[in-house]
Short mmCIF file of C-alpha atoms in Angstrom, two decimals:
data_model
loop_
_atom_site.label_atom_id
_atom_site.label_comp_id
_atom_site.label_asym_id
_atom_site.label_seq_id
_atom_site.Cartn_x
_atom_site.Cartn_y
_atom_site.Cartn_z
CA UNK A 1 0.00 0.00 0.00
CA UNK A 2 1.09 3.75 -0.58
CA UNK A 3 2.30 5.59 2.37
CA UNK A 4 1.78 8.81 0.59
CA UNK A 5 -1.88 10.53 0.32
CA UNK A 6 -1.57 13.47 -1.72
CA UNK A 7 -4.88 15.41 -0.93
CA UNK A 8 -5.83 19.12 -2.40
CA UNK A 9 -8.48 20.67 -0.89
CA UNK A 10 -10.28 22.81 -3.57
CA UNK A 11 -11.49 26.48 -2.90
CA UNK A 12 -12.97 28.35 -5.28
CA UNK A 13 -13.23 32.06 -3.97
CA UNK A 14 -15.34 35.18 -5.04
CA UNK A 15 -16.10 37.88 -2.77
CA UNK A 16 -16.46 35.54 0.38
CA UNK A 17 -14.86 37.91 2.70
CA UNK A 18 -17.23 37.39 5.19
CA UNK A 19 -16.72 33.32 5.16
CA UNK A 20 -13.28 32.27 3.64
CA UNK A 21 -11.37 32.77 6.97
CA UNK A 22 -13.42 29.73 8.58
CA UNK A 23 -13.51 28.14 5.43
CA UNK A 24 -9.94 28.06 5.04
CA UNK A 25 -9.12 27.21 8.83
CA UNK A 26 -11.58 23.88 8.49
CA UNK A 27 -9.19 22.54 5.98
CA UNK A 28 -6.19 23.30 7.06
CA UNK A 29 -6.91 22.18 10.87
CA UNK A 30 -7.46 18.47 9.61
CA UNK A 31 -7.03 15.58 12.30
CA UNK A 32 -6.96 11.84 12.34
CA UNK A 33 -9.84 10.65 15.11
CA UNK A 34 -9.05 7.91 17.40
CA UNK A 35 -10.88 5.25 15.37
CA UNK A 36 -8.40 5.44 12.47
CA UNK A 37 -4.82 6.03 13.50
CA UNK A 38 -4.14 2.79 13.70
CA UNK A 39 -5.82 1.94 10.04
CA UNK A 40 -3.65 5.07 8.78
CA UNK A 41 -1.01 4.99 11.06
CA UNK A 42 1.59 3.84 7.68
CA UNK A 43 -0.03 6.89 5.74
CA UNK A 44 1.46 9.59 5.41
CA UNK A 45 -0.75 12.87 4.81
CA UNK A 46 0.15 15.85 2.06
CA UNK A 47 -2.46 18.00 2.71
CA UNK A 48 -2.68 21.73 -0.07
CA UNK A 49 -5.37 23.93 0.58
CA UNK A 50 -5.67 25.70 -3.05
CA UNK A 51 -7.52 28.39 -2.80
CA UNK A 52 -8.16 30.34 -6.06
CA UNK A 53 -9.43 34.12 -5.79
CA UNK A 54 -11.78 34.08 -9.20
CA UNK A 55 -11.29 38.58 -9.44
CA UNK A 56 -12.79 39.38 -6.05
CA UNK A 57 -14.09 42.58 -5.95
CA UNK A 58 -14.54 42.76 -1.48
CA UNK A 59 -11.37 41.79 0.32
CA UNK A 60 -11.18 37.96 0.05
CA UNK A 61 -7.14 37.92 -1.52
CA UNK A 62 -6.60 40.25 1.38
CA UNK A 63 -8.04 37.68 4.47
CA UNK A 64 -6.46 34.64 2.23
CA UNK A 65 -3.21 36.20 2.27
CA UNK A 66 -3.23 37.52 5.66
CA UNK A 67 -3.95 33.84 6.98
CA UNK A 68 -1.06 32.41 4.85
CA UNK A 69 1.50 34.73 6.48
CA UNK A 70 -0.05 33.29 10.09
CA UNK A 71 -0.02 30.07 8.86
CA UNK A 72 3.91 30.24 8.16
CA UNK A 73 4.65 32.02 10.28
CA UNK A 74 3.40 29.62 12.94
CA UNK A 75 4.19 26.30 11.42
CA UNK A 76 6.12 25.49 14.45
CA UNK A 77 3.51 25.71 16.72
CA UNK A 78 0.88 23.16 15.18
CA UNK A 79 -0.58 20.37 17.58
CA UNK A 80 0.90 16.82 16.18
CA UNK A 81 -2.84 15.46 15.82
CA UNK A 82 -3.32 17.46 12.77
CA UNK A 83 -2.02 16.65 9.88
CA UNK A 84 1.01 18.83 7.98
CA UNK A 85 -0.94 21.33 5.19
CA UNK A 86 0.07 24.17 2.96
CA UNK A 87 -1.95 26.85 2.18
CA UNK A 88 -1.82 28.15 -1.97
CA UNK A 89 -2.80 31.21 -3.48
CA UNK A 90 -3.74 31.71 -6.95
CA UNK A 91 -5.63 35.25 -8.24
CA UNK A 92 -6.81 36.05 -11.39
CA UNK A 93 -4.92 39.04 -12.89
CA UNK A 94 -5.70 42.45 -11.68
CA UNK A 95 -8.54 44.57 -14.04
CA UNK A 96 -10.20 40.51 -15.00
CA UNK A 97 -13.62 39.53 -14.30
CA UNK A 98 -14.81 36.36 -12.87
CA UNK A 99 -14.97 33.64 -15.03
CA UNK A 100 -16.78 31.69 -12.98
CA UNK A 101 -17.04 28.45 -9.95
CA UNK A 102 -15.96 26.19 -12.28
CA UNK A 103 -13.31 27.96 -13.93
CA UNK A 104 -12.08 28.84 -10.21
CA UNK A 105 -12.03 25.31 -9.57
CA UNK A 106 -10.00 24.36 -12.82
CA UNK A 107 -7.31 27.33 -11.47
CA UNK A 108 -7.21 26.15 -8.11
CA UNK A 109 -6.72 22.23 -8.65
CA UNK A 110 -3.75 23.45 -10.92
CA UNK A 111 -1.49 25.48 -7.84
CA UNK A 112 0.25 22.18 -6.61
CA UNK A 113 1.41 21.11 -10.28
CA UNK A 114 3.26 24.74 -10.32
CA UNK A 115 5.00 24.73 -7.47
CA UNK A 116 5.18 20.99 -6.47
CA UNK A 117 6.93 18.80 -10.19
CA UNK A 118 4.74 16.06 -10.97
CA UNK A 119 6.13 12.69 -10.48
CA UNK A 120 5.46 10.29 -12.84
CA UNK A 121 7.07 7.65 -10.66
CA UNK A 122 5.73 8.57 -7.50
CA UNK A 123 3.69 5.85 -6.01
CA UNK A 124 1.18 7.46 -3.72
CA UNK A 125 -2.75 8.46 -4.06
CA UNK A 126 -3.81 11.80 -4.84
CA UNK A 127 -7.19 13.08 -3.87
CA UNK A 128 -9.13 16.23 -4.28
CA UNK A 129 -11.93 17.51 -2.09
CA UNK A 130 -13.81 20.60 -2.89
CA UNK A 131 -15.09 23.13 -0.25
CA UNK A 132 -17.34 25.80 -1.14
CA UNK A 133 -15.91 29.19 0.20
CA UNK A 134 -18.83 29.47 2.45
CA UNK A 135 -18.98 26.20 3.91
CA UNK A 136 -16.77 24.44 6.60
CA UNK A 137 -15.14 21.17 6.55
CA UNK A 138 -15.40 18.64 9.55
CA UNK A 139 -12.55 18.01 11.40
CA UNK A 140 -11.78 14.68 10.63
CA UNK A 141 -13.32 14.68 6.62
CA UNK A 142 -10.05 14.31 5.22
CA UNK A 143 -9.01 11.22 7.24
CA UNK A 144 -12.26 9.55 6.84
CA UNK A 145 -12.71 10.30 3.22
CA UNK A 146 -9.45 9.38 2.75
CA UNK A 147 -9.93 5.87 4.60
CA UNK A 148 -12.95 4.94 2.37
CA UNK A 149 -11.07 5.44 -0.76
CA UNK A 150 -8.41 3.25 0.45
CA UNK A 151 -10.70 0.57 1.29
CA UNK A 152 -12.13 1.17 -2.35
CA UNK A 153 -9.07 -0.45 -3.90
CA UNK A 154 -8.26 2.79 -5.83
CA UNK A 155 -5.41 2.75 -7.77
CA UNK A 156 -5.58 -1.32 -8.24
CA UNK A 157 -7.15 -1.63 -11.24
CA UNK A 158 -5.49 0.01 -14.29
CA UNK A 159 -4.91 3.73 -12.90
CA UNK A 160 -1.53 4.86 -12.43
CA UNK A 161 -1.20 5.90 -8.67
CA UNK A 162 -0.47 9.25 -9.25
CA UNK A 163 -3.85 10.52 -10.88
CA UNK A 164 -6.51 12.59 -8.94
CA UNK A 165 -9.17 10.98 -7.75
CA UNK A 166 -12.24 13.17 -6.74
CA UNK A 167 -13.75 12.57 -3.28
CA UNK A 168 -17.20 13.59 -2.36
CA UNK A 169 -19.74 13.93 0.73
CA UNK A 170 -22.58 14.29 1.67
CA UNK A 171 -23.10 17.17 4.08
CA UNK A 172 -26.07 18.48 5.92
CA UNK A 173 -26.83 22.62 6.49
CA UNK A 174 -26.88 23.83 9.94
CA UNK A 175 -28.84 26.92 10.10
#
């Protein structure tokens, strides 16, 4: 089995100033809960949050960058539970207009592959997870999502181990 889980949490943003803080903080405070460290004890997480500002017109790129100078800036003071993530920022170029969720997505799932080389040998799983830039991820979603694609037998028949995979969820609305 792979001991590497790539996973890219997918953010498309447009003028969620009001939300994307909490938004981004669900994904990138990610934890294993009790009942799986031991199934994923060999696995070793790479969490990216991509986030990808889609010409904002509030101050979303603001708050997003403002959290990833936090975020590195206190890297050395993250509880062991959670799992190692990096936060990305891509922006569409200054005087655009949005071009829409989906094209945000598209952007967004792209940040790793420019700053990270792909691999073609690399043998490890890599999953994306979208998050809507007004929603909030549960603690553990990662871990358990990750755990149910595992016991899915992805990557064992035909794909290379490298492609994405897209996991889902259900999710219930709390208002």
């Amino acid at each position: 089995m792979c001991s590497v889980v790539k996973v890219d949490v997918i953010i498309a943003v447009y003028n969620a100033q009001d939300t994307i803080k909490e938004t981004v903080k669900s994904a990138m405070h990610q934890e294993i809960p009790a009942h799986l460290q031991t199934s994923l004890s060999n696995v070793e997480f790479d969490v990216v949050v991509c986030c990808y500002n889609d010409a904002s017109t509030d101050k979303s790129i603001e708050i997003l960058n403002k959290l990833k100078k936090d975020y590195d800036a206190n890297a050395s003071l993250r509880e062991s539970k959670l799992m190692e993530t990096t936060l990305l920022i891509g922006t569409a170029a200054e005087g655009t207009s949005s071009r829409g969720a989906g094209y945000a997505r598209n952007q967004a799932v792209k940040l790793r592959d420019m700053i990270t080389p792909i691999d073609d040998d690399a043998k490890c799983f890599h999953f994306l997870c979208i998050l809507d830039s007004d929603d909030i991820m549960h603690p553990t979603r990662i871990a358990e999502q990750t755990s149910a694609m595992l016991s899915l037998g992805y990557g064992q028949h035909g794909k290379h181990l490298s492609e994405k995979a897209l996991m889902g969820c259900q999710f219930d609305r709390i208002t």
